[in-house]
mmCIF file of C-alpha atoms in Angstrom:
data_model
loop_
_atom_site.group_PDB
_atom_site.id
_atom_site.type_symbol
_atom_site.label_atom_id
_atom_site.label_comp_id
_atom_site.label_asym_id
_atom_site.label_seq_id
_atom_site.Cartn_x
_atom_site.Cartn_y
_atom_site.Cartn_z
ATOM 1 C CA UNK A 1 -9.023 13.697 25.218
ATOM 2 C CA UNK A 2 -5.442 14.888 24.105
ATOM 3 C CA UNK A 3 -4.856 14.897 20.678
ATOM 4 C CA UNK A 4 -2.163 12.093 19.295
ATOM 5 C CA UNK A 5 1.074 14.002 18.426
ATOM 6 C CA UNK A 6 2.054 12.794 15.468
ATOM 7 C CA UNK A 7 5.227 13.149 13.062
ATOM 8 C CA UNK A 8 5.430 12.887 9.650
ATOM 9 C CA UNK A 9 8.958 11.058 8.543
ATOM 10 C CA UNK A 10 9.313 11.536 4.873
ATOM 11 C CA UNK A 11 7.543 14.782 3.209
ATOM 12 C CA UNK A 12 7.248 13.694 -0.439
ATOM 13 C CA UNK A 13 4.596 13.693 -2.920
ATOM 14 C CA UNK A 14 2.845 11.244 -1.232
ATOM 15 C CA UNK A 15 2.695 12.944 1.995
ATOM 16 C CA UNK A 16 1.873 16.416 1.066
ATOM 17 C CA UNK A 17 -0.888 15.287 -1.304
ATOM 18 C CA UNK A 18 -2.593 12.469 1.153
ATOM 19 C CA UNK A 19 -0.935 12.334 4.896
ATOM 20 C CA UNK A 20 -0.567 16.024 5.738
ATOM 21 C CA UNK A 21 -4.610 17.088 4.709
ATOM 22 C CA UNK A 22 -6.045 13.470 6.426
ATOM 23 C CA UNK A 23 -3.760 14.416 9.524
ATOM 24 C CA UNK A 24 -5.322 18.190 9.516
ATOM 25 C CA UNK A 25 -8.780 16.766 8.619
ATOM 26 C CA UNK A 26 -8.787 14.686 11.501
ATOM 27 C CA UNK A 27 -9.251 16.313 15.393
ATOM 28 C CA UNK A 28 -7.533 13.071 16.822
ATOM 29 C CA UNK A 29 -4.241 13.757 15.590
ATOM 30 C CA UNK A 30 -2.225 17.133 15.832
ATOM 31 C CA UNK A 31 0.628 17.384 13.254
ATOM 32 C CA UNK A 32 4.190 17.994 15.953
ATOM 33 C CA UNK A 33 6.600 17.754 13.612
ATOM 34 C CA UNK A 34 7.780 16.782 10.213
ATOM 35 C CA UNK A 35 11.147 14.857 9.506
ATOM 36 C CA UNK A 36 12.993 15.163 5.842
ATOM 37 C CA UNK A 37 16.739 15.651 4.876
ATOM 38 C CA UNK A 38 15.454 17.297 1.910
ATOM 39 C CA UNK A 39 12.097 19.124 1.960
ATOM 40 C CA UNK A 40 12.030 22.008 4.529
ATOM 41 C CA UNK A 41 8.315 20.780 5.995
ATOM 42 C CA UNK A 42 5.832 22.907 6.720
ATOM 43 C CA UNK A 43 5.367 26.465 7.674
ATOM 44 C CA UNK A 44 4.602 26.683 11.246
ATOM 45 C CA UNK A 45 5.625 22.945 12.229
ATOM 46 C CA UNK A 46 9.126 22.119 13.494
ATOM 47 C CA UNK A 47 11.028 20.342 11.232
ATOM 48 C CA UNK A 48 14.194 17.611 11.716
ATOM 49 C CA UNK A 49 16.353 16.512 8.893
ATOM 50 C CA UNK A 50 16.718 12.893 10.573
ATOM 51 C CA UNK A 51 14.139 10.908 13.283
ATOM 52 C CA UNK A 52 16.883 10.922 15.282
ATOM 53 C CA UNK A 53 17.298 14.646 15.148
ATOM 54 C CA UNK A 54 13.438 14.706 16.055
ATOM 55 C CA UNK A 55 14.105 12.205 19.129
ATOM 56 C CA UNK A 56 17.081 13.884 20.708
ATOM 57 C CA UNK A 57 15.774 18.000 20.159
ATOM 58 C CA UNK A 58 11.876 17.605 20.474
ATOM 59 C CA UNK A 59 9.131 18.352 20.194
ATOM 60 C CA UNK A 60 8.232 14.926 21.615
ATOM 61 C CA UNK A 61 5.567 13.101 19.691
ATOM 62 C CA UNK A 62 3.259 10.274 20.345
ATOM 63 C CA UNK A 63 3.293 8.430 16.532
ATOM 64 C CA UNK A 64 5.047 8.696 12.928
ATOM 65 C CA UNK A 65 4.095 7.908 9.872
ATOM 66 C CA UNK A 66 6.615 6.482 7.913
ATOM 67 C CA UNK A 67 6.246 7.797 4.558
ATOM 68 C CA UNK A 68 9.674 7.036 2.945
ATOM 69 C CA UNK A 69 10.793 4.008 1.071
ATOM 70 C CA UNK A 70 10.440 0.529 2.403
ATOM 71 C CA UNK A 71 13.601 0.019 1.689
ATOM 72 C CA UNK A 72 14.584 1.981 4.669
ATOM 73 C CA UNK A 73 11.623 2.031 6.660
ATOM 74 C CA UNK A 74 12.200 -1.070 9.029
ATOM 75 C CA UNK A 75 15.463 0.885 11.152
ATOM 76 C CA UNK A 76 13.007 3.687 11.078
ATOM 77 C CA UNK A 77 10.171 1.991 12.534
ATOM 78 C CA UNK A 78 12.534 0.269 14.893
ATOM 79 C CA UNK A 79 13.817 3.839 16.365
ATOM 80 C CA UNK A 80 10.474 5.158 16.989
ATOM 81 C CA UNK A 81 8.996 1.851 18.909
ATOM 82 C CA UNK A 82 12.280 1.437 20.946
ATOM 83 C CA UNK A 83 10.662 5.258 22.369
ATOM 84 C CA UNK A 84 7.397 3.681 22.653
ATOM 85 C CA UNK A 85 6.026 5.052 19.394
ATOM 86 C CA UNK A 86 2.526 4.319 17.727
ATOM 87 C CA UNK A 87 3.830 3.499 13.936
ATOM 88 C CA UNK A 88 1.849 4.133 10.315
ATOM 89 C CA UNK A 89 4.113 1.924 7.657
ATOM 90 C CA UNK A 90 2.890 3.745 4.420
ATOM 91 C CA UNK A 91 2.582 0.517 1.872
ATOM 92 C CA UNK A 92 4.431 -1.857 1.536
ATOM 93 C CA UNK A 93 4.617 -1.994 4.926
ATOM 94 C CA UNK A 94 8.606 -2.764 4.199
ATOM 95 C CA UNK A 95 11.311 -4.564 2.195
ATOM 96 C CA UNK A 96 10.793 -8.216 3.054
ATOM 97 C CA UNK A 97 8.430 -10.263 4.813
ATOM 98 C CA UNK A 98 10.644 -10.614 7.418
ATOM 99 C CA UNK A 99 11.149 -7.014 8.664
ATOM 100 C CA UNK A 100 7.581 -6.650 8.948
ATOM 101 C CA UNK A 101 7.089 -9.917 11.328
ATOM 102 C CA UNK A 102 9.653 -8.174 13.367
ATOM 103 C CA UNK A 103 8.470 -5.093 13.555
ATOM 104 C CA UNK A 104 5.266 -6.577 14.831
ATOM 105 C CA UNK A 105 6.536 -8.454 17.192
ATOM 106 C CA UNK A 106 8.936 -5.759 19.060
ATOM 107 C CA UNK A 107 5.418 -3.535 19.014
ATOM 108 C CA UNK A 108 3.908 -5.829 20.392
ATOM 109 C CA UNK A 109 6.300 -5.999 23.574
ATOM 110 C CA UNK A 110 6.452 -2.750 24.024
ATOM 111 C CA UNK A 111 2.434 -1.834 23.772
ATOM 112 C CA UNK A 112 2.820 0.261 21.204
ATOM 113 C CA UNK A 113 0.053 0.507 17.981
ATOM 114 C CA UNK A 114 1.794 -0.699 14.540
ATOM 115 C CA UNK A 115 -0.494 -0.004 11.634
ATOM 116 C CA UNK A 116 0.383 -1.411 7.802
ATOM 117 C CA UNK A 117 -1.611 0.906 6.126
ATOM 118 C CA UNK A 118 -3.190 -0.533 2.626
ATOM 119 C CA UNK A 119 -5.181 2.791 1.787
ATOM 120 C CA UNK A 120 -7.001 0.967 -1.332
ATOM 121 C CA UNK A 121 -9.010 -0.895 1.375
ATOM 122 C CA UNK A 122 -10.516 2.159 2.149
ATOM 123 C CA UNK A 123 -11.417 3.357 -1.146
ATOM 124 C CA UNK A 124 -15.275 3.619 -1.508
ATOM 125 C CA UNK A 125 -16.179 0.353 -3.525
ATOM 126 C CA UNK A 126 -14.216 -1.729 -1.444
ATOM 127 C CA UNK A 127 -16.166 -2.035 1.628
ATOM 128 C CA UNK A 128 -19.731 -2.559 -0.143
ATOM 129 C CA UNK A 129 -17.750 -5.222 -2.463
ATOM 130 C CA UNK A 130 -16.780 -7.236 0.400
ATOM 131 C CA UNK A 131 -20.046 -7.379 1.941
ATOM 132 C CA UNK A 132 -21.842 -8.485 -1.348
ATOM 133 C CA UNK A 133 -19.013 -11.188 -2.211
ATOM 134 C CA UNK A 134 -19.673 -12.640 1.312
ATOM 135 C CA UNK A 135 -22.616 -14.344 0.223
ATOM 136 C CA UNK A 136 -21.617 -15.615 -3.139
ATOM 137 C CA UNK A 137 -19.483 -17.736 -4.774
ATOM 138 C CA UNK A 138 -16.621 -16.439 -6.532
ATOM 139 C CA UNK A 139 -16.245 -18.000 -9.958
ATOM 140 C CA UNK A 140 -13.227 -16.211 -11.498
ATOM 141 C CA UNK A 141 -11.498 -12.610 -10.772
ATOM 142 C CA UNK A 142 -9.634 -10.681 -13.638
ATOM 143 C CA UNK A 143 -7.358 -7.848 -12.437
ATOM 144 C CA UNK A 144 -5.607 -5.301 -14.937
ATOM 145 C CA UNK A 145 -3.580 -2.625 -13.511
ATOM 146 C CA UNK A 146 -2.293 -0.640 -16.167
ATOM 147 C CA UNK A 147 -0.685 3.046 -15.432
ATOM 148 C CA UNK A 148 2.455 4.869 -17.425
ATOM 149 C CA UNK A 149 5.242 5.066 -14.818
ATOM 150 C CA UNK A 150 6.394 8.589 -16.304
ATOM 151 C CA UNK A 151 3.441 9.827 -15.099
ATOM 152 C CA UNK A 152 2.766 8.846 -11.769
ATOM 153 C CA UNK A 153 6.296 7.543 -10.477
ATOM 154 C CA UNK A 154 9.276 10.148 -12.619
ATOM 155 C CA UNK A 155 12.810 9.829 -11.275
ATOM 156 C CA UNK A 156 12.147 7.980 -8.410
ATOM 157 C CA UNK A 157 15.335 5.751 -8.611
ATOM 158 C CA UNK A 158 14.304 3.818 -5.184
ATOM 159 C CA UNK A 159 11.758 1.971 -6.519
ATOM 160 C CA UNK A 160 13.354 0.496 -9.927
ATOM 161 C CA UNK A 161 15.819 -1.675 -6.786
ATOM 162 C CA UNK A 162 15.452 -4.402 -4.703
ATOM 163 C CA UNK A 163 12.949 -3.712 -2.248
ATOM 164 C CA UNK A 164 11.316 -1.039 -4.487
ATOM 165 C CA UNK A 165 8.887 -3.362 -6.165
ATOM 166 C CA UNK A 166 8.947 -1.831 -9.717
ATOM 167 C CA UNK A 167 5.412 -2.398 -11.034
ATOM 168 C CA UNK A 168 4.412 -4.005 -7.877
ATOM 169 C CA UNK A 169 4.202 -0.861 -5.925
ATOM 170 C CA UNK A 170 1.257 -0.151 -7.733
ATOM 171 C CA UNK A 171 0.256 -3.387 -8.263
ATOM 172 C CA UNK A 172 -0.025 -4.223 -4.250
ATOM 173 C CA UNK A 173 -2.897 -2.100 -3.968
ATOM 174 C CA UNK A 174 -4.789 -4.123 -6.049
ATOM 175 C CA UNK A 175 -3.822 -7.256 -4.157
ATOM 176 C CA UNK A 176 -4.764 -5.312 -1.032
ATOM 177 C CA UNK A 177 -8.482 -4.911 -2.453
ATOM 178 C CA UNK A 178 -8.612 -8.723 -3.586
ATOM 179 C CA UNK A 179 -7.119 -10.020 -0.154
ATOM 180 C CA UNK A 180 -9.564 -8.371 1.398
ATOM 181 C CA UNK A 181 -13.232 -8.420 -0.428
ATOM 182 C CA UNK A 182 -12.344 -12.439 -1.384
ATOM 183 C CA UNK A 183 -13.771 -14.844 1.069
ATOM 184 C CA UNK A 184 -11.203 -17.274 0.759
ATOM 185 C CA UNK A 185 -7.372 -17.133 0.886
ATOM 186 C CA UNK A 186 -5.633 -16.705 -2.236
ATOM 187 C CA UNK A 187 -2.334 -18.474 -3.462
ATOM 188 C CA UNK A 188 0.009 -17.587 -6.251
ATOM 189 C CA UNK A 189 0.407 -20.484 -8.826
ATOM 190 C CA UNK A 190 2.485 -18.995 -11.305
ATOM 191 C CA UNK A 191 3.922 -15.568 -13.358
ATOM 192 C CA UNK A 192 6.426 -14.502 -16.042
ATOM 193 C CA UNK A 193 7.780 -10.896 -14.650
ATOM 194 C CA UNK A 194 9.059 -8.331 -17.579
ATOM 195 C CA UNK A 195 12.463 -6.447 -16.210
ATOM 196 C CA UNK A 196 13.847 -3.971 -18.135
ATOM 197 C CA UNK A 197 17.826 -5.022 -18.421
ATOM 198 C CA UNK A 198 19.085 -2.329 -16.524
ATOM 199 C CA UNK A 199 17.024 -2.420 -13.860
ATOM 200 C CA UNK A 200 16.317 -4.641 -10.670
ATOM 201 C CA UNK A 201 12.744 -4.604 -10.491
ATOM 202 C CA UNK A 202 9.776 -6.043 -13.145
ATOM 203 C CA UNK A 203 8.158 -2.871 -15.299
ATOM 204 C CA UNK A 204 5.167 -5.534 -16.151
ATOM 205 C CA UNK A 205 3.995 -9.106 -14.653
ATOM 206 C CA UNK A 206 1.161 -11.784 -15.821
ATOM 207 C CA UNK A 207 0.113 -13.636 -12.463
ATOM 208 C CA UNK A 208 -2.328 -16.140 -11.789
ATOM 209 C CA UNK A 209 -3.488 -16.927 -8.650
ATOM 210 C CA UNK A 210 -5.948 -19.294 -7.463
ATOM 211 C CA UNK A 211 -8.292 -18.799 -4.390
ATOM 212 C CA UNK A 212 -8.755 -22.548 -2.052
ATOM 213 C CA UNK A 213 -12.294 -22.992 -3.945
ATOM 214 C CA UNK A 214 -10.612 -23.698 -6.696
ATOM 215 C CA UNK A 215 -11.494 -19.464 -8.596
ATOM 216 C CA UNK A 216 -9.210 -18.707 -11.212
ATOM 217 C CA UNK A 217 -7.329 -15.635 -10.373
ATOM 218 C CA UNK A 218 -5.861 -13.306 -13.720
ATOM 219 C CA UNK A 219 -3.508 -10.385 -12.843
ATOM 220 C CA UNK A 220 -2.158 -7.993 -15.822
ATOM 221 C CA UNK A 221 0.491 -5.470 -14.470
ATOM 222 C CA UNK A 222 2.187 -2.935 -16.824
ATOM 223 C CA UNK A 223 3.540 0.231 -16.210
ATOM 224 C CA UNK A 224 4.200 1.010 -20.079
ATOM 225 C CA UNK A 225 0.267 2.393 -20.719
ATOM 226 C CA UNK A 226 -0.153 5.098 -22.475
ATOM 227 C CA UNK A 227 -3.458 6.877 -22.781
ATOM 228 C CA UNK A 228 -6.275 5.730 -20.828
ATOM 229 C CA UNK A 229 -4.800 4.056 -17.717
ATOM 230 C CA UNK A 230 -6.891 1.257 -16.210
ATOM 231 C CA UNK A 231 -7.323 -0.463 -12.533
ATOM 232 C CA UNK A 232 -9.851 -2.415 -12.450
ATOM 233 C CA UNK A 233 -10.877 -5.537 -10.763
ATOM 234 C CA UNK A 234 -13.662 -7.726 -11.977
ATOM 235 C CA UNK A 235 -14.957 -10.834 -10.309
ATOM 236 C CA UNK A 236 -17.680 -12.757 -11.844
ATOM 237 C CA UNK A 237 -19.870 -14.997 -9.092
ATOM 238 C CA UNK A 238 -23.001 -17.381 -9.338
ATOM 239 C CA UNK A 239 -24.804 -13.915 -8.814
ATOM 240 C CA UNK A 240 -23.611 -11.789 -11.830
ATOM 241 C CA UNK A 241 -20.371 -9.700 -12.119
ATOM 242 C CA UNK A 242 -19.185 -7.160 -9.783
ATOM 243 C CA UNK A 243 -16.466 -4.833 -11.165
ATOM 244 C CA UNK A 244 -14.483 -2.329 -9.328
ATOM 245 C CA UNK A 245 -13.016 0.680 -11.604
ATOM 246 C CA UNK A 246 -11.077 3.533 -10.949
ATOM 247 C CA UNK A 247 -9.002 1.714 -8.033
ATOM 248 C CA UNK A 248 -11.964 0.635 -6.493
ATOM 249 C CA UNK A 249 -13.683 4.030 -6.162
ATOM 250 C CA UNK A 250 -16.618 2.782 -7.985
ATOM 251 C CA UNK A 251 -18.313 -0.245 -7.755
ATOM 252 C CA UNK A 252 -20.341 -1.997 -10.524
ATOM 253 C CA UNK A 253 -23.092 -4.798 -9.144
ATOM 254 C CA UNK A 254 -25.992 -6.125 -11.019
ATOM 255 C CA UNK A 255 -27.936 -3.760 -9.687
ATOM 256 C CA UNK A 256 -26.256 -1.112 -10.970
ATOM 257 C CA UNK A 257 -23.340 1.413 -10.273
ATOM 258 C CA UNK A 258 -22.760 2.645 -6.719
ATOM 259 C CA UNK A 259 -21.132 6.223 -6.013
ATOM 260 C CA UNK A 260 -19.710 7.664 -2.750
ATOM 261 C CA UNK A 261 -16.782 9.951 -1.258
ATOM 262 C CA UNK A 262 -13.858 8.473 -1.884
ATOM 263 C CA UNK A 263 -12.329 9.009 1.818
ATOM 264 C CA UNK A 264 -9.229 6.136 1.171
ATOM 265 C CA UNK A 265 -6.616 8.392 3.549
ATOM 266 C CA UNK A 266 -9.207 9.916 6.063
ATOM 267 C CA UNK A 267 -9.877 6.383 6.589
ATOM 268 C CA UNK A 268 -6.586 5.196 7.330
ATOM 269 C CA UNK A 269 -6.096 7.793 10.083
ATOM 270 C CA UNK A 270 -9.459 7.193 11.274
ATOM 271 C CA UNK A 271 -8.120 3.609 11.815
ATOM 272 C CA UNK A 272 -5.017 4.391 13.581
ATOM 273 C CA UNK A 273 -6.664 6.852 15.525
ATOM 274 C CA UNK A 274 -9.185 4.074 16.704
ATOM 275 C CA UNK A 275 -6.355 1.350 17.065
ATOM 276 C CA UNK A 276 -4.102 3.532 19.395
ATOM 277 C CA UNK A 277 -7.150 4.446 21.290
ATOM 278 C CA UNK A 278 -8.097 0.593 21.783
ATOM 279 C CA UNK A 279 -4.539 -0.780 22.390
ATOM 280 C CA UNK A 280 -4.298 -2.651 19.241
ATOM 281 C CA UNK A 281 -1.833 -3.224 16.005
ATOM 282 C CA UNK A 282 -3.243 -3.998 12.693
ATOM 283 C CA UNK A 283 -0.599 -5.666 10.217
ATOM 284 C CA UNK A 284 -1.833 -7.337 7.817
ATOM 285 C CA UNK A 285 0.804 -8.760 5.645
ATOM 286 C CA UNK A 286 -1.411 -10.961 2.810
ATOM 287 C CA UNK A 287 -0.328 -8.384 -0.517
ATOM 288 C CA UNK A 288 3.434 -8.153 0.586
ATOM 289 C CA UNK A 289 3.151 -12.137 0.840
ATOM 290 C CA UNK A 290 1.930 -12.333 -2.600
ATOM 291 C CA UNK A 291 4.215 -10.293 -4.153
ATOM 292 C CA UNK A 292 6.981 -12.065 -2.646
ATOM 293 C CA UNK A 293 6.031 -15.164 -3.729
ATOM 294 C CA UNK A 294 5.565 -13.594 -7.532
ATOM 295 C CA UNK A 295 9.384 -12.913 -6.846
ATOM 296 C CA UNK A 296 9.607 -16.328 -5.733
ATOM 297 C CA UNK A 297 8.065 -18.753 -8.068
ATOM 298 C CA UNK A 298 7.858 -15.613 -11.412
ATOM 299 C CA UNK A 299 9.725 -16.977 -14.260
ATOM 300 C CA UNK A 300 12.088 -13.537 -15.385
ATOM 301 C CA UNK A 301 12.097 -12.183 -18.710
ATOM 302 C CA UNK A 302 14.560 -9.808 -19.544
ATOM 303 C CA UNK A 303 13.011 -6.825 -21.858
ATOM 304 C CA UNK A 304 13.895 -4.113 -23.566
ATOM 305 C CA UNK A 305 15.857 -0.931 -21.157
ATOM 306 C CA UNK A 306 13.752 1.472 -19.058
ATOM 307 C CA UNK A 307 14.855 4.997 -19.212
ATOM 308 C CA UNK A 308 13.070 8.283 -17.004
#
């Protein structure tokens, strides 16, 4: 079987440290092209400044991954299915609720694969977690995602606006991991969101949540940590506490600490791979919901500037 042509849209951090060494990891998928106005790509691989650039010149490609900002991710997406394109949305899968429906929907006329790609889901805890919280009941889940933004997010203006998230581009990968190892659903029933007062988007959030047995669900969000950062998720049940650390790359039970190769992006493509082979989309939109309800119903408190 052919490999899947696939183009990169976007070369950042993001996809030179995880997409481009999962795609060459991964005999399914051969890397056609690369697509950036900025970076030059990669030696060896034809390179486009613009998707349309790619689309009109060649070399023709099966799928992208979308690995720019949501904010303009949803015309992008758009382009590539309108050519019949298989489509990886990098998370958030895009601005608004909305966009994403839509984008579904059109892939879904035109057969084409449309993957929203949560890549904490595949971190090593999370799949063992899942299965063990299956058969127990959840009695309460804490959540503290701590991380200094200088650190892992400097000078990236996009996300400080509307559509960027602030804090909650971090933050949606833990809601990722609880949407999926919780049996139940899980609502939103209230949160005060810090903004800094020259930007658009919260720097720190407290959110509870409540799942429809009635759990208690505690979220701490803050992107001003310095030292030690922390993202953690701990969920105590009628059968002891299970804790996931480390973004879920380790998993705590009361049997003791489990270890494995943390494989989150290898996973992912291992996924698309599998859904454009079958004929199927996968877009799950549960941690963009709750986030936009947190936007909804999140009381605002205005706090002290944010500067890079």
């Amino acid at each position: 079987m052919d490999p899947i042509r696939i183009a990169v849209v976007g070369v950042g951090k993001i996809a030179r440290d995880q997409h481009l060494p999962a795609i060459a990891g991964n005999q399914a998928f051969s890397l056609a092209a690369t697509v950036s106005p900025h970076d030059p790509g990669v030696d060896g691989v034809p390179h486009a400044r613009t998707l349309d650039e790619l689309i009109e010149s060649g070399p023709a490609v099966d799928a992208v991954a979308l690995c720019t900002p949501p904010q303009v991710r949803y015309d992008l997406a758009v382009q590539a299915l309108k050519k019949g394109m298989h489509v990886f949305l990098e998370k958030p899968p895009g601005a608004t609720l909305s966009e994403v429906a839509a984008l579904s929907s059109r892939a879904e006329r035109v057969g084409a694969t449309l993957f929203a790609a949560w890549h904490s889901r595949f971190a090593a805890g999370v799949a063992p977690a899942r299965a063990w919280l299956a058969e127990r009941r959840v009695q309460s889940v804490s959540i503290v995602w701590r991380e200094d933004v200088h650190v892992w997010h400097p000078g990236q203006a996009w996300i400080w606006e509307p559509g960027g998230l602030g804090v909650f581009d971090p933050g949606i990968n833990a809601l990722s991991i609880l949407t999926h190892i919780l049996p139940r659903p899980v609502f939103l029933t209230g949160a005060t969101l810090e903004i800094p007062s020259n930007r658009a988007a919260p720097i720190a959030a407290d959110i509870q949540f409540r799942d429809t047995g009635g759990a208690a669900i505690h979220m701490d969000l803050d992107w001003r940590q310095t030292g030690p950062q922390s993202w953690d998720i701990v969920v105590e049940t009628d059968a002891g506490t299970l804790k996931l650390s480390n973004g879920g790359a380790v998993l705590t039970l009361p049997s003791g600490v489990q270890h494995s190769e943390d494989l989150e992006y290898p996973g992912l493509y291992a996924r698309f791979a599998s859904l454009i082979r079958t004929g199927r989309s996968d877009v799950d939109a549960a941690p963009l919901r709750l986030v936009a309800d947190a936007f909804l119903r999140g009381h605002r408190k205005v706090v002290a500037e944010f500067h890079d």
